[in-house]
PDB file of C-alpha atoms in Angstrom:
ATOM      1  CA  MET A1217     -27.534 -15.036   3.058  1.00 66.00           C
ATOM      2  CA  ALA A1218     -25.138 -17.922   3.691  1.00 76.00           C
ATOM      3  CA  GLU A1219     -22.597 -16.429   1.276  1.00 77.00           C
ATOM      4  CA  GLU A1220     -22.525 -13.153   3.186  1.00 75.00           C
ATOM      5  CA  PHE A1221     -22.138 -14.973   6.476  1.00 84.00           C
ATOM      6  CA  LEU A1222     -19.251 -17.053   5.145  1.00 88.00           C
ATOM      7  CA  LEU A1223     -17.546 -13.982   3.702  1.00 83.00           C
ATOM      8  CA  ALA A1224     -17.961 -12.051   6.963  1.00 85.00           C
ATOM      9  CA  ALA A1225     -16.699 -15.025   9.007  1.00 92.00           C
ATOM     10  CA  TYR A1226     -13.713 -15.475   6.695  1.00 93.00           C
ATOM     11  CA  LEU A1227     -12.776 -11.789   6.843  1.00 92.00           C
ATOM     12  CA  ALA A1228     -13.159 -11.686  10.613  1.00 95.00           C
ATOM     13  CA  ALA A1229     -10.989 -14.782  11.052  1.00 97.00           C
ATOM     14  CA  VAL A1230      -8.245 -13.713   8.650  1.00 97.00           C
ATOM     15  CA  ASN A1231      -8.075 -10.251  10.229  1.00 96.00           C
ATOM     16  CA  VAL A1232      -7.845 -11.653  13.765  1.00 97.00           C
ATOM     17  CA  VAL A1233      -5.082 -14.047  12.692  1.00 98.00           C
ATOM     18  CA  THR A1234      -3.243 -11.278  10.825  1.00 97.00           C
ATOM     19  CA  PHE A1235      -3.441  -8.964  13.825  1.00 97.00           C
ATOM     20  CA  GLY A1236      -2.146 -11.787  16.017  1.00 97.00           C
ATOM     21  CA  LEU A1237       0.779 -12.500  13.692  1.00 96.00           C
ATOM     22  CA  PHE A1238       1.800  -8.849  13.613  1.00 95.00           C
ATOM     23  CA  ALA A1239       1.539  -8.610  17.411  1.00 96.00           C
ATOM     24  CA  TYR A1240       3.477 -11.856  17.842  1.00 96.00           C
ATOM     25  CA  ASP A1241       6.182 -10.615  15.484  1.00 95.00           C
ATOM     26  CA  LYS A1242       6.454  -7.412  17.503  1.00 94.00           C
ATOM     27  CA  TYR A1243       6.800  -9.479  20.678  1.00 96.00           C
ATOM     28  CA  CYS A1244       9.512 -11.604  19.038  1.00 95.00           C
ATOM     29  CA  ALA A1245      11.315  -8.486  17.837  1.00 92.00           C
ATOM     30  CA  THR A1246      11.518  -7.081  21.350  1.00 94.00           C
ATOM     31  CA  HIS A1247      12.504 -10.404  22.954  1.00 95.00           C
ATOM     32  CA  ASP A1248      15.129 -11.602  20.439  1.00 93.00           C
ATOM     33  CA  ASN A1249      13.025 -14.575  19.338  1.00 94.00           C
ATOM     34  CA  ARG A1250      12.616 -15.998  15.869  1.00 95.00           C
ATOM     35  CA  ARG A1251      10.512 -13.640  13.756  1.00 95.00           C
ATOM     36  CA  VAL A1252       7.565 -14.089  11.431  1.00 94.00           C
ATOM     37  CA  ARG A1253       8.637 -13.691   7.803  1.00 95.00           C
ATOM     38  CA  GLU A1254       7.694 -10.398   6.202  1.00 94.00           C
ATOM     39  CA  SER A1255       6.322 -12.329   3.246  1.00 94.00           C
ATOM     40  CA  THR A1256       3.938 -14.182   5.588  1.00 96.00           C
ATOM     41  CA  LEU A1257       2.703 -10.909   7.057  1.00 95.00           C
ATOM     42  CA  LEU A1258       2.163  -9.429   3.586  1.00 94.00           C
ATOM     43  CA  ILE A1259       0.425 -12.575   2.294  1.00 95.00           C
ATOM     44  CA  MET A1260      -1.955 -12.524   5.251  1.00 96.00           C
ATOM     45  CA  ALA A1261      -2.767  -8.893   4.467  1.00 95.00           C
ATOM     46  CA  ALA A1262      -3.210  -9.720   0.780  1.00 94.00           C
ATOM     47  CA  ILE A1263      -5.707 -12.526   1.407  1.00 95.00           C
ATOM     48  CA  GLY A1264      -8.025 -10.189   3.279  1.00 93.00           C
ATOM     49  CA  GLY A1265      -6.261  -9.265   6.496  1.00 95.00           C
ATOM     50  CA  THR A1266      -5.500  -5.652   5.659  1.00 95.00           C
ATOM     51  CA  VAL A1267      -7.683  -4.240   8.428  1.00 95.00           C
ATOM     52  CA  GLY A1268      -5.994  -6.481  11.009  1.00 95.00           C
ATOM     53  CA  ALA A1269      -2.571  -5.591   9.624  1.00 95.00           C
ATOM     54  CA  GLY A1270      -3.326  -1.884   9.714  1.00 93.00           C
ATOM     55  CA  ALA A1271      -4.721  -2.086  13.230  1.00 95.00           C
ATOM     56  CA  ALA A1272      -1.682  -4.010  14.468  1.00 95.00           C
ATOM     57  CA  MET A1273       0.668  -1.562  12.802  1.00 93.00           C
ATOM     58  CA  LYS A1274      -1.081   1.298  14.567  1.00 94.00           C
ATOM     59  CA  ILE A1275      -1.650  -0.322  17.979  1.00 93.00           C
ATOM     60  CA  CYS A1276       1.630  -2.254  18.262  1.00 92.00           C
ATOM     61  CA  ARG A1277       3.676   0.342  16.366  1.00 89.00           C
ATOM     62  CA  HIS A1278       5.127  -2.423  14.274  1.00 87.00           C
ATOM     63  CA  LYS A1279       6.472  -2.308  10.703  1.00 89.00           C
ATOM     64  CA  THR A1280       5.516   1.365  10.436  1.00 85.00           C
ATOM     65  CA  ARG A1281       8.901   2.439   9.036  1.00 87.00           C
ATOM     66  CA  HIS A1282       9.099  -0.264   6.395  1.00 86.00           C
ATOM     67  CA  LEU A1283       7.905   1.224   3.106  1.00 85.00           C
ATOM     68  CA  LYS A1284       6.472  -2.059   1.862  1.00 88.00           C
ATOM     69  CA  PHE A1285       4.168  -2.102   4.903  1.00 90.00           C
ATOM     70  CA  LYS A1286       3.633   1.646   5.282  1.00 91.00           C
ATOM     71  CA  PHE A1287       2.394   1.937   1.701  1.00 92.00           C
ATOM     72  CA  GLY A1288       1.743  -1.700   0.825  1.00 89.00           C
ATOM     73  CA  VAL A1289      -0.995  -2.387   3.369  1.00 93.00           C
ATOM     74  CA  PRO A1290      -3.079   0.682   2.395  1.00 93.00           C
ATOM     75  CA  LEU A1291      -2.558  -0.147  -1.298  1.00 94.00           C
ATOM     76  CA  LEU A1292      -3.706  -3.721  -0.697  1.00 93.00           C
ATOM     77  CA  LEU A1293      -6.790  -2.450   1.123  1.00 92.00           C
ATOM     78  CA  SER A1294      -7.576  -0.091  -1.752  1.00 92.00           C
ATOM     79  CA  ALA A1295      -7.132  -2.897  -4.276  1.00 91.00           C
ATOM     80  CA  GLN A1296      -9.419  -5.169  -2.252  1.00 88.00           C
ATOM     81  CA  ILE A1297     -12.125  -2.507  -2.073  1.00 84.00           C
ATOM     82  CA  ILE A1298     -11.882  -1.883  -5.817  1.00 82.00           C
ATOM     83  CA  LEU A1299     -12.040  -5.634  -6.442  1.00 81.00           C
ATOM     84  CA  ILE A1300     -15.251  -5.895  -4.431  1.00 76.00           C
ATOM     85  CA  PHE A1301     -16.891  -3.144  -6.483  1.00 73.00           C
ATOM     86  CA  VAL A1302     -15.642  -4.458  -9.815  1.00 72.00           C
ATOM     87  CA  THR A1303     -16.711  -8.043  -9.220  1.00 72.00           C
ATOM     88  CA  ASN A1304     -20.083  -7.187  -7.710  1.00 69.00           C
ATOM     89  CA  PRO A1305     -20.887  -3.483  -8.127  1.00 59.00           C
ATOM     90  CA  GLY A1306     -22.991  -2.135  -5.292  1.00 59.00           C
ATOM     91  CA  ASN A1307     -24.552  -5.474  -4.505  1.00 65.00           C
ATOM     92  CA  ILE A1308     -22.108  -7.097  -2.094  1.00 62.00           C
ATOM     93  CA  VAL A1309     -21.643  -4.005   0.042  1.00 61.00           C
ATOM     94  CA  GLY A1310     -25.385  -3.570   0.475  1.00 63.00           C
ATOM     95  CA  ARG A1311     -25.855  -7.216   1.323  1.00 66.00           C
ATOM     96  CA  LEU A1312     -22.999  -7.157   3.831  1.00 65.00           C
ATOM     97  CA  LEU A1313     -24.411  -4.061   5.492  1.00 64.00           C
ATOM     98  CA  SER A1314     -27.877  -5.627   5.697  1.00 67.00           C
ATOM     99  CA  PHE A1315     -26.302  -8.743   7.227  1.00 64.00           C
ATOM    100  CA  VAL A1316     -24.566  -6.710   9.933  1.00 61.00           C
ATOM    101  CA  ARG A1317     -27.795  -5.038  11.005  1.00 58.00           C
TER     102      ARG A1317
END
């Protein structure tokens, strides 16, 4: 039970931070401020922030024309989902869903 809670807390935190970084980068882009590195944005997505990255791309309309984001973020999400099933087939998803209830 504690493992599921920690995983859910980690994913929530990394997605909120990733969303914030994308939104901040969009703000900087429109106000001629120093930008967040693209590598930082992609690393945040790769370590679990793909949902936050995707949401920010959609809501803020940011990085949607860059191919590495347009295709990279969905590919990262797919890879993360496959990784969950490969490392713990069927078990982790069921436990996460029971935790959310």
